[in-house]
PDB file of C-alpha atoms in Angstrom:
ATOM      1  CA  MET A   1       5.517  57.282  31.642  1.00 47.00           C
ATOM      2  CA  MET A   2       8.704  56.580  33.582  1.00 41.00           C
ATOM      3  CA  GLY A   3       8.318  59.968  35.324  1.00 47.00           C
ATOM      4  CA  LEU A   4       4.801  59.078  36.450  1.00 39.00           C
ATOM      5  CA  ARG A   5       5.987  55.745  37.816  1.00 44.00           C
ATOM      6  CA  VAL A   6       8.791  57.414  39.805  1.00 39.00           C
ATOM      7  CA  CYS A   7       6.356  59.990  41.161  1.00 41.00           C
ATOM      8  CA  SER A   8       3.966  57.215  42.165  1.00 47.00           C
ATOM      9  CA  ILE A   9       6.705  55.338  43.994  1.00 42.00           C
ATOM     10  CA  GLN A  10       7.806  58.505  45.759  1.00 46.00           C
ATOM     11  CA  ALA A  11       4.204  59.227  46.751  1.00 42.00           C
ATOM     12  CA  LEU A  12       3.801  55.729  48.170  1.00 42.00           C
ATOM     13  CA  LEU A  13       7.038  56.066  50.114  1.00 40.00           C
ATOM     14  CA  PHE A  14       5.888  59.413  51.495  1.00 41.00           C
ATOM     15  CA  ILE A  15       2.554  57.937  52.571  1.00 40.00           C
ATOM     16  CA  ALA A  16       4.312  54.990  54.234  1.00 43.00           C
ATOM     17  CA  VAL A  17       6.607  57.310  56.184  1.00 41.00           C
ATOM     18  CA  LEU A  18       3.647  59.498  57.162  1.00 41.00           C
ATOM     19  CA  LEU A  19       1.605  56.516  58.356  1.00 41.00           C
ATOM     20  CA  SER A  20       4.586  55.223  60.321  1.00 43.00           C
ATOM     21  CA  SER A  21       4.965  58.600  61.994  1.00 43.00           C
ATOM     22  CA  LEU A  22       1.264  58.764  62.812  1.00 38.00           C
ATOM     23  CA  THR A  23       1.339  55.240  64.252  1.00 38.00           C
ATOM     24  CA  ALA A  24       4.288  56.107  66.478  1.00 37.00           C
ATOM     25  CA  THR A  25       2.485  59.218  67.649  1.00 40.00           C
ATOM     26  CA  ALA A  26      -0.703  57.247  68.355  1.00 41.00           C
ATOM     27  CA  ALA A  27       1.159  54.709  70.518  1.00 46.00           C
ATOM     28  CA  PRO A  28       2.772  56.607  73.410  1.00 66.00           C
ATOM     29  CA  ASP A  29       5.681  54.934  75.156  1.00 91.00           C
ATOM     30  CA  ALA A  30       5.510  53.493  78.651  1.00 94.00           C
ATOM     31  CA  ALA A  31       7.035  56.570  80.289  1.00 97.00           C
ATOM     32  CA  GLN A  32       4.506  58.841  78.635  1.00 97.00           C
ATOM     33  CA  VAL A  33       1.609  56.627  79.721  1.00 97.00           C
ATOM     34  CA  LEU A  34       2.809  56.669  83.341  1.00 98.00           C
ATOM     35  CA  HIS A  35       3.223  60.434  83.376  1.00 98.00           C
ATOM     36  CA  GLN A  36      -0.303  60.802  81.976  1.00 97.00           C
ATOM     37  CA  ARG A  37      -1.605  58.482  84.695  1.00 98.00           C
ATOM     38  CA  TYR A  38       0.178  60.518  87.345  1.00 98.00           C
ATOM     39  CA  ALA A  39      -1.413  63.717  86.012  1.00 98.00           C
ATOM     40  CA  LYS A  40      -4.875  62.125  86.303  1.00 98.00           C
ATOM     41  CA  LEU A  41      -4.255  60.777  89.811  1.00 98.00           C
ATOM     42  CA  GLN A  42      -2.315  63.704  91.248  1.00 97.00           C
ATOM     43  CA  GLY A  43      -5.287  65.094  93.181  1.00 96.00           C
ATOM     44  CA  VAL A  44      -6.146  61.699  94.674  1.00 96.00           C
ATOM     45  CA  LEU A  45      -2.504  61.043  95.556  1.00 97.00           C
ATOM     46  CA  GLU A  46      -2.272  64.361  97.420  1.00 95.00           C
ATOM     47  CA  ARG A  47      -5.584  64.034  99.304  1.00 94.00           C
ATOM     48  CA  ASN A  48      -6.754  60.606 100.463  1.00 94.00           C
ATOM     49  CA  ALA A  49      -7.515  58.497 103.509  1.00 91.00           C
ATOM     50  CA  TYR A  50      -4.120  56.739 103.373  1.00 94.00           C
ATOM     51  CA  GLN A  51      -2.243  59.850 104.545  1.00 90.00           C
ATOM     52  CA  ARG A  52       0.421  59.158 101.945  1.00 94.00           C
ATOM     53  CA  PRO A  53       0.648  59.553  98.138  1.00 97.00           C
ATOM     54  CA  LEU A  54      -1.065  56.261  97.337  1.00 97.00           C
ATOM     55  CA  TYR A  55      -4.022  54.997  95.331  1.00 97.00           C
ATOM     56  CA  ILE A  56      -5.338  51.406  95.319  1.00 97.00           C
ATOM     57  CA  ALA A  57      -7.791  49.936  92.811  1.00 96.00           C
ATOM     58  CA  SER A  58      -8.950  46.445  91.853  1.00 97.00           C
ATOM     59  CA  THR A  59     -10.960  44.607  89.230  1.00 96.00           C
ATOM     60  CA  GLU A  60     -12.576  41.191  89.107  1.00 94.00           C
ATOM     61  CA  THR A  61     -13.794  39.511  85.946  1.00 92.00           C
ATOM     62  CA  LYS A  62     -14.797  35.915  85.336  1.00 86.00           C
ATOM     63  CA  GLY A  63     -11.874  33.865  86.610  1.00 87.00           C
ATOM     64  CA  ASN A  64      -9.456  36.794  86.969  1.00 94.00           C
ATOM     65  CA  THR A  65      -8.618  39.342  89.644  1.00 95.00           C
ATOM     66  CA  LYS A  66      -6.151  42.232  89.628  1.00 97.00           C
ATOM     67  CA  GLY A  67      -4.965  44.896  92.046  1.00 98.00           C
ATOM     68  CA  ASP A  68      -3.184  48.141  91.132  1.00 98.00           C
ATOM     69  CA  ALA A  69      -1.205  50.413  93.420  1.00 98.00           C
ATOM     70  CA  TYR A  70       0.002  53.853  92.346  1.00 98.00           C
ATOM     71  CA  MET A  71       2.495  55.532  94.675  1.00 98.00           C
ATOM     72  CA  VAL A  72       4.898  58.422  94.881  1.00 98.00           C
ATOM     73  CA  VAL A  73       8.048  57.286  96.689  1.00 98.00           C
ATOM     74  CA  GLN A  74      10.448  59.816  98.200  1.00 97.00           C
ATOM     75  CA  HIS A  75      13.504  58.464  96.415  1.00 97.00           C
ATOM     76  CA  PRO A  76      15.342  59.583  93.257  1.00 98.00           C
ATOM     77  CA  PHE A  77      14.522  57.555  90.165  1.00 98.00           C
ATOM     78  CA  GLU A  78      18.163  56.476  89.827  1.00 97.00           C
ATOM     79  CA  ARG A  79      18.047  54.827  93.265  1.00 96.00           C
ATOM     80  CA  VAL A  80      14.764  53.090  92.491  1.00 98.00           C
ATOM     81  CA  SER A  81      16.025  51.851  89.138  1.00 97.00           C
ATOM     82  CA  ASP A  82      19.396  50.669  90.439  1.00 96.00           C
ATOM     83  CA  ALA A  83      17.684  48.708  93.210  1.00 95.00           C
ATOM     84  CA  LEU A  84      14.740  47.109  91.416  1.00 97.00           C
ATOM     85  CA  ARG A  85      16.276  46.252  88.063  1.00 95.00           C
ATOM     86  CA  ASN A  86      18.200  43.534  89.928  1.00 93.00           C
ATOM     87  CA  SER A  87      16.342  40.210  90.206  1.00 94.00           C
ATOM     88  CA  ALA A  88      18.059  39.239  93.477  1.00 92.00           C
ATOM     89  CA  HIS A  89      16.783  42.410  95.147  1.00 96.00           C
ATOM     90  CA  TRP A  90      13.223  41.351  94.386  1.00 97.00           C
ATOM     91  CA  CYS A  91      13.673  38.455  96.792  1.00 96.00           C
ATOM     92  CA  ASP A  92      14.547  40.999  99.488  1.00 96.00           C
ATOM     93  CA  VAL A  93      11.232  42.697  98.670  1.00 98.00           C
ATOM     94  CA  LEU A  94       9.026  39.602  98.400  1.00 98.00           C
ATOM     95  CA  ILE A  95      10.243  37.969 101.619  1.00 97.00           C
ATOM     96  CA  LEU A  96       8.746  40.828 103.660  1.00 98.00           C
ATOM     97  CA  HIS A  97       5.229  39.600 102.806  1.00 98.00           C
ATOM     98  CA  VAL A  98       3.793  37.413 105.578  1.00 97.00           C
ATOM     99  CA  ASN A  99       2.945  34.601 103.138  1.00 96.00           C
ATOM    100  CA  THR A 100       6.377  34.459 101.468  1.00 97.00           C
ATOM    101  CA  LYS A 101       8.460  31.784 103.136  1.00 97.00           C
ATOM    102  CA  TYR A 102      11.437  31.606 100.794  1.00 97.00           C
ATOM    103  CA  CYS A 103      12.808  33.334  97.697  1.00 96.00           C
ATOM    104  CA  ARG A 104      15.964  32.736  95.701  1.00 94.00           C
ATOM    105  CA  PRO A 105      17.018  33.816  92.176  1.00 94.00           C
ATOM    106  CA  VAL A 106      18.212  31.013  89.895  1.00 93.00           C
ATOM    107  CA  LYS A 107      19.369  30.831  86.300  1.00 89.00           C
ATOM    108  CA  GLN A 108      17.570  28.262  84.128  1.00 84.00           C
ATOM    109  CA  SER A 109      18.825  28.063  80.544  1.00 81.00           C
ATOM    110  CA  GLU A 110      18.510  31.667  79.376  1.00 80.00           C
ATOM    111  CA  ALA A 111      15.728  32.517  81.810  1.00 84.00           C
ATOM    112  CA  GLN A 112      16.089  34.258  85.164  1.00 93.00           C
ATOM    113  CA  LEU A 113      13.732  32.731  87.731  1.00 96.00           C
ATOM    114  CA  LEU A 114      12.740  33.576  91.266  1.00 97.00           C
ATOM    115  CA  GLN A 115      11.951  30.400  93.177  1.00 96.00           C
ATOM    116  CA  VAL A 116       9.358  31.466  95.740  1.00 97.00           C
ATOM    117  CA  ALA A 117       7.708  29.388  98.463  1.00 96.00           C
ATOM    118  CA  MET A 118       4.287  30.604  99.614  1.00 95.00           C
ATOM    119  CA  GLY A 119       2.604  29.436 102.790  1.00 94.00           C
ATOM    120  CA  ARG A 120       0.499  30.305 105.804  1.00 90.00           C
ATOM    121  CA  LYS A 121       0.902  33.248 108.152  1.00 89.00           C
ATOM    122  CA  PHE A 122       3.006  31.325 110.672  1.00 89.00           C
ATOM    123  CA  ASP A 123       6.273  29.421 110.820  1.00 89.00           C
ATOM    124  CA  GLN A 124       6.271  26.501 108.338  1.00 91.00           C
ATOM    125  CA  ALA A 125       8.644  23.889 107.015  1.00 92.00           C
ATOM    126  CA  LEU A 126       9.434  24.332 103.313  1.00 92.00           C
ATOM    127  CA  ASP A 127       7.930  20.904 102.600  1.00 92.00           C
ATOM    128  CA  ASP A 128       4.557  22.306 103.694  1.00 93.00           C
ATOM    129  CA  THR A 129       4.702  25.326 101.365  1.00 94.00           C
ATOM    130  CA  PHE A 130       3.801  25.757  97.695  1.00 93.00           C
ATOM    131  CA  GLN A 131       6.558  26.614  95.216  1.00 94.00           C
ATOM    132  CA  ILE A 132       5.946  29.255  92.561  1.00 96.00           C
ATOM    133  CA  ASP A 133       8.584  29.888  89.895  1.00 95.00           C
ATOM    134  CA  PHE A 134       8.401  33.492  88.723  1.00 97.00           C
ATOM    135  CA  ALA A 135      10.062  34.330  85.419  1.00 97.00           C
ATOM    136  CA  TYR A 136      11.839  37.655  85.923  1.00 97.00           C
ATOM    137  CA  ARG A 137      11.947  39.989  82.915  1.00 97.00           C
ATOM    138  CA  LEU A 138      13.560  43.405  82.713  1.00 97.00           C
ATOM    139  CA  LEU A 139      11.479  44.967  79.947  1.00 96.00           C
ATOM    140  CA  GLN A 140      12.950  48.461  79.970  1.00 96.00           C
ATOM    141  CA  ALA A 141      15.556  50.285  82.018  1.00 97.00           C
ATOM    142  CA  ASP A 142      16.741  53.680  80.865  1.00 97.00           C
ATOM    143  CA  ALA A 143      16.734  57.268  82.076  1.00 96.00           C
ATOM    144  CA  LYS A 144      12.990  57.631  81.457  1.00 97.00           C
ATOM    145  CA  VAL A 145      11.377  54.469  82.794  1.00 98.00           C
ATOM    146  CA  LEU A 146      11.928  51.150  84.566  1.00 98.00           C
ATOM    147  CA  ARG A 147       9.655  48.211  83.743  1.00 98.00           C
ATOM    148  CA  VAL A 148       9.889  44.767  85.349  1.00 98.00           C
ATOM    149  CA  THR A 149       7.549  41.766  85.225  1.00 98.00           C
ATOM    150  CA  LEU A 150       7.358  38.594  87.309  1.00 98.00           C
ATOM    151  CA  ASP A 151       5.238  35.847  85.712  1.00 97.00           C
ATOM    152  CA  ALA A 152       4.288  32.386  86.951  1.00 96.00           C
ATOM    153  CA  ALA A 153       2.099  29.869  85.144  1.00 95.00           C
ATOM    154  CA  LYS A 154       0.928  27.988  88.266  1.00 91.00           C
ATOM    155  CA  GLY A 155       0.098  28.868  91.859  1.00 89.00           C
ATOM    156  CA  PRO A 156      -1.469  27.195  94.914  1.00 85.00           C
ATOM    157  CA  MET A 157      -4.977  25.701  94.999  1.00 81.00           C
ATOM    158  CA  GLY A 158      -5.547  25.812  91.255  1.00 83.00           C
ATOM    159  CA  THR A 159      -4.594  29.445  90.767  1.00 90.00           C
ATOM    160  CA  ARG A 160      -2.585  30.306  87.669  1.00 92.00           C
ATOM    161  CA  ASP A 161      -1.197  33.046  85.432  1.00 95.00           C
ATOM    162  CA  TYR A 162       0.337  35.116  88.198  1.00 96.00           C
ATOM    163  CA  GLN A 163       1.800  38.428  87.116  1.00 97.00           C
ATOM    164  CA  ILE A 164       3.482  41.203  89.063  1.00 98.00           C
ATOM    165  CA  VAL A 165       4.251  44.318  87.029  1.00 98.00           C
ATOM    166  CA  PHE A 166       6.454  47.110  88.341  1.00 98.00           C
ATOM    167  CA  GLU A 167       6.850  50.408  86.511  1.00 98.00           C
ATOM    168  CA  ALA A 168       8.504  53.647  87.616  1.00 98.00           C
ATOM    169  CA  VAL A 169       9.248  57.090  86.155  1.00 98.00           C
ATOM    170  CA  PRO A 170      11.033  60.115  87.625  1.00 98.00           C
ATOM    171  CA  LEU A 171       8.911  63.058  88.785  1.00 98.00           C
ATOM    172  CA  ASP A 172      11.751  65.313  89.911  1.00 97.00           C
ATOM    173  CA  ALA A 173      15.191  64.993  91.482  1.00 97.00           C
ATOM    174  CA  LYS A 174      13.811  63.464  94.698  1.00 97.00           C
ATOM    175  CA  ARG A 175      10.550  61.706  93.819  1.00 98.00           C
ATOM    176  CA  THR A 176       9.515  58.724  91.692  1.00 98.00           C
ATOM    177  CA  PHE A 177       6.055  57.682  90.518  1.00 98.00           C
ATOM    178  CA  VAL A 178       5.479  53.939  90.814  1.00 98.00           C
ATOM    179  CA  HIS A 179       2.822  51.613  89.443  1.00 98.00           C
ATOM    180  CA  LEU A 180       2.580  48.091  90.832  1.00 98.00           C
ATOM    181  CA  SER A 181       0.016  45.561  89.654  1.00 98.00           C
ATOM    182  CA  TYR A 182      -0.648  42.090  91.033  1.00 98.00           C
ATOM    183  CA  ALA A 183      -2.943  39.713  89.148  1.00 97.00           C
ATOM    184  CA  TYR A 184      -3.818  36.040  88.844  1.00 95.00           C
ATOM    185  CA  SER A 185      -6.478  33.708  87.454  1.00 94.00           C
ATOM    186  CA  TYR A 186      -8.388  31.003  89.257  1.00 86.00           C
ATOM    187  CA  GLY A 187     -10.616  28.029  88.504  1.00 77.00           C
ATOM    188  CA  VAL A 188     -13.504  26.411  90.323  1.00 72.00           C
ATOM    189  CA  SER A 189     -11.373  24.721  93.003  1.00 69.00           C
ATOM    190  CA  ALA A 190      -9.531  27.951  93.841  1.00 69.00           C
ATOM    191  CA  ARG A 191     -12.776  29.906  94.026  1.00 70.00           C
ATOM    192  CA  LEU A 192     -14.337  27.319  96.355  1.00 73.00           C
ATOM    193  CA  ALA A 193     -11.244  27.286  98.581  1.00 70.00           C
ATOM    194  CA  THR A 194     -11.247  31.077  98.719  1.00 68.00           C
ATOM    195  CA  LYS A 195     -14.955  31.186  99.546  1.00 70.00           C
ATOM    196  CA  THR A 196     -14.378  28.727 102.380  1.00 74.00           C
ATOM    197  CA  TYR A 197     -11.546  30.869 103.743  1.00 66.00           C
ATOM    198  CA  LEU A 198     -13.568  34.065 103.428  1.00 66.00           C
ATOM    199  CA  ALA A 199     -16.483  32.439 105.250  1.00 70.00           C
ATOM    200  CA  THR A 200     -14.271  31.237 108.135  1.00 70.00           C
ATOM    201  CA  LEU A 201     -10.804  32.580 108.932  1.00 63.00           C
ATOM    202  CA  GLY A 202     -11.149  35.492 106.537  1.00 62.00           C
ATOM    203  CA  ARG A 203     -14.732  36.452 107.302  1.00 68.00           C
ATOM    204  CA  SER A 204     -13.729  39.808 108.824  1.00 76.00           C
ATOM    205  CA  LYS A 205     -11.259  40.680 106.041  1.00 88.00           C
ATOM    206  CA  VAL A 206     -11.960  43.689 103.849  1.00 94.00           C
ATOM    207  CA  GLY A 207     -10.117  45.582 101.155  1.00 95.00           C
ATOM    208  CA  PHE A 208      -9.409  49.270 100.627  1.00 95.00           C
ATOM    209  CA  THR A 209     -11.963  50.327  98.019  1.00 94.00           C
ATOM    210  CA  VAL A 210     -14.944  52.095  99.610  1.00 94.00           C
ATOM    211  CA  LEU A 211     -18.156  50.896  97.987  1.00 93.00           C
ATOM    212  CA  GLU A 212     -20.516  53.157  99.949  1.00 94.00           C
ATOM    213  CA  TRP A 213     -21.085  54.787 103.322  1.00 93.00           C
ATOM    214  CA  ASP A 214     -23.438  53.542 106.022  1.00 91.00           C
ATOM    215  CA  ALA A 215     -25.996  55.622 107.933  1.00 91.00           C
ATOM    216  CA  ASP A 216     -23.343  56.581 110.493  1.00 90.00           C
ATOM    217  CA  GLY A 217     -20.967  57.828 107.834  1.00 89.00           C
ATOM    218  CA  LYS A 218     -18.606  54.861 108.132  1.00 92.00           C
ATOM    219  CA  PRO A 219     -17.062  53.340 104.999  1.00 92.00           C
ATOM    220  CA  ILE A 220     -18.252  49.988 103.679  1.00 92.00           C
ATOM    221  CA  TYR A 221     -15.230  48.330 102.095  1.00 94.00           C
ATOM    222  CA  VAL A 222     -15.030  45.840  99.254  1.00 94.00           C
ATOM    223  CA  GLU A 223     -14.938  42.183 100.313  1.00 91.00           C
ATOM    224  CA  GLY A 224     -14.251  38.814  98.699  1.00 89.00           C
ATOM    225  CA  MET A 225     -11.712  38.231  95.923  1.00 89.00           C
ATOM    226  CA  ARG A 226     -11.204  41.933  95.210  1.00 94.00           C
ATOM    227  CA  ALA A 227     -10.472  42.583  98.870  1.00 94.00           C
ATOM    228  CA  ALA A 228      -7.910  39.763  98.908  1.00 92.00           C
ATOM    229  CA  VAL A 229      -6.050  41.054  95.869  1.00 95.00           C
ATOM    230  CA  GLU A 230      -6.108  44.610  97.230  1.00 97.00           C
ATOM    231  CA  ARG A 231      -4.558  43.469 100.511  1.00 97.00           C
ATOM    232  CA  ASN A 232      -1.755  41.634  98.762  1.00 97.00           C
ATOM    233  CA  THR A 233      -1.123  44.488  96.355  1.00 98.00           C
ATOM    234  CA  MET A 234      -0.831  46.842  99.315  1.00 98.00           C
ATOM    235  CA  ARG A 235       1.545  44.461 101.113  1.00 98.00           C
ATOM    236  CA  TYR A 236       3.828  44.295  98.075  1.00 98.00           C
ATOM    237  CA  GLY A 237       3.668  48.057  97.611  1.00 98.00           C
ATOM    238  CA  LEU A 238       4.644  48.647 101.240  1.00 98.00           C
ATOM    239  CA  ALA A 239       7.432  46.076 100.839  1.00 98.00           C
ATOM    240  CA  ILE A 240       8.878  48.106  97.958  1.00 98.00           C
ATOM    241  CA  GLU A 241       8.775  51.251 100.095  1.00 98.00           C
ATOM    242  CA  ALA A 242      10.431  49.469 103.020  1.00 98.00           C
ATOM    243  CA  TYR A 243      13.165  48.044 100.794  1.00 98.00           C
ATOM    244  CA  LEU A 244      13.955  51.423  99.262  1.00 98.00           C
ATOM    245  CA  GLY A 245      13.854  53.133 102.638  1.00 97.00           C
ATOM    246  CA  ALA A 246      16.450  50.768 104.080  1.00 97.00           C
ATOM    247  CA  SER A 247      18.847  51.096 101.142  1.00 92.00           C
ATOM    248  CA  SER A 248      20.690  54.018 102.756  1.00 90.00           C
ATOM    249  CA  ALA A 249      21.295  52.170 106.040  1.00 95.00           C
ATOM    250  CA  PRO A 250      24.565  50.292 106.684  1.00 96.00           C
ATOM    251  CA  PRO A 251      24.418  46.837 105.046  1.00 95.00           C
ATOM    252  CA  GLU A 252      24.356  44.969 108.356  1.00 96.00           C
ATOM    253  CA  LEU A 253      21.298  46.949 109.491  1.00 97.00           C
ATOM    254  CA  ARG A 254      19.207  46.882 106.317  1.00 97.00           C
ATOM    255  CA  LEU A 255      17.301  43.657 106.928  1.00 97.00           C
ATOM    256  CA  GLU A 256      16.176  44.679 110.393  1.00 98.00           C
ATOM    257  CA  LYS A 257      15.149  48.118 109.156  1.00 98.00           C
ATOM    258  CA  ARG A 258      13.168  46.606 106.267  1.00 98.00           C
ATOM    259  CA  LEU A 259      11.311  44.263 108.620  1.00 98.00           C
ATOM    260  CA  GLN A 260      10.567  46.953 111.172  1.00 98.00           C
ATOM    261  CA  ASP A 261       9.489  49.508 108.564  1.00 98.00           C
ATOM    262  CA  TRP A 262       7.261  47.058 106.671  1.00 98.00           C
ATOM    263  CA  PHE A 263       5.456  45.992 109.815  1.00 98.00           C
ATOM    264  CA  ALA A 264       5.027  49.590 110.981  1.00 98.00           C
ATOM    265  CA  ALA A 265       3.563  50.524 107.579  1.00 98.00           C
ATOM    266  CA  THR A 266       1.072  47.648 107.647  1.00 98.00           C
ATOM    267  CA  GLU A 267      -0.042  48.679 111.128  1.00 97.00           C
ATOM    268  CA  GLN A 268      -1.310  51.931 109.623  1.00 96.00           C
ATOM    269  CA  PHE A 269      -3.889  49.733 107.880  1.00 96.00           C
ATOM    270  CA  ALA A 270      -4.522  47.302 110.714  1.00 95.00           C
ATOM    271  CA  PRO A 271      -8.207  46.542 109.850  1.00 93.00           C
ATOM    272  CA  GLN A 272      -7.057  45.135 106.516  1.00 95.00           C
ATOM    273  CA  LEU A 273      -3.497  43.948 107.105  1.00 96.00           C
ATOM    274  CA  ARG A 274      -2.901  42.987 110.743  1.00 96.00           C
ATOM    275  CA  GLU A 275      -2.091  39.289 111.075  1.00 94.00           C
ATOM    276  CA  MET A 276       0.243  39.049 114.083  1.00 96.00           C
ATOM    277  CA  GLU A 277       2.231  41.014 116.635  1.00 97.00           C
ATOM    278  CA  LEU A 278       5.601  42.574 115.846  1.00 97.00           C
ATOM    279  CA  ASP A 279       7.695  40.105 117.871  1.00 97.00           C
ATOM    280  CA  GLU A 280       6.026  37.159 116.159  1.00 97.00           C
ATOM    281  CA  TYR A 281       6.586  38.664 112.708  1.00 98.00           C
ATOM    282  CA  LEU A 282      10.245  39.488 113.378  1.00 98.00           C
ATOM    283  CA  GLN A 283      10.999  36.041 114.779  1.00 97.00           C
ATOM    284  CA  MET A 284       9.334  34.333 111.810  1.00 97.00           C
ATOM    285  CA  LYS A 285      11.034  36.490 109.175  1.00 98.00           C
ATOM    286  CA  ARG A 286      14.510  36.324 110.656  1.00 97.00           C
ATOM    287  CA  LYS A 287      14.266  32.542 110.535  1.00 96.00           C
ATOM    288  CA  GLU A 288      12.932  32.532 106.968  1.00 96.00           C
ATOM    289  CA  VAL A 289      15.628  34.886 105.681  1.00 96.00           C
ATOM    290  CA  SER A 290      18.316  32.792 107.336  1.00 94.00           C
ATOM    291  CA  ARG A 291      16.825  29.634 105.814  1.00 93.00           C
ATOM    292  CA  GLN A 292      16.725  31.021 102.278  1.00 88.00           C
ATOM    293  CA  GLN A 293      20.404  31.979 102.545  1.00 85.00           C
ATOM    294  CA  GLU A 294      21.377  28.479 103.606  1.00 82.00           C
ATOM    295  CA  SER A 295      19.069  26.070 101.772  1.00 72.00           C
ATOM    296  CA  THR A 296      17.514  25.417  98.358  1.00 75.00           C
ATOM    297  CA  LEU A 297      14.025  24.294  97.434  1.00 70.00           C
TER     298      LEU A 297
END
């Protein structure tokens, strides 16, 4: 009887170990998921209208919108990881965006925050901007994968639940595969404000997803909320590229190179991203960077 009981216990332990192994196998890690995604997108990354290894997608559900950018950057994974695992470096990335007016990392209790001021596409006083506090989290940083999230509960005009996710894995000694997602939720007031903008100042704005082709063979791009999130996702993706590209320059030249390179990259997608001329952008950003080094929100 005792022998049967021992055998039963051993059998149960064996089954538990087997189930645990099967569960681990059924749940691939983040690096594996990214490599699988790269394998599926490799053809699109090599041949597309962007003339660079890039793929943009977006989704819109009731009250939520999300943009995804998948890119191959020409930098070793170690350089990407060393740069973007640091919360302060994310401010150097975010400030390149035309709507980012200020960014500074701060420590609050045990949390690492990025205090970001968002505003219009022209020079503004900080009192006229909207502050968003992003919680910075380094989820994973090892030889296989880097995963970072920036989360904010509240945004301007009734928007909420902002999330920026950055993930990267090495492809070879010189290239890194990157996934960047940008998402937020919105209520009735935010939707109405966005509709007003899209019907006036933003009426000619389109995204990057091609919905169909017209009789002349020209692309008809997505519009509305999806177009807006695609444009911002692209801007952040190009900001990451510009930041990484300037990392090898002498320290005193990096800011200017980042600004110049980001603007030049956005000009490749002028129908979607052009907002101002180069001189206007440089003057605005130099002032904003200087301000964020000297003042606090």
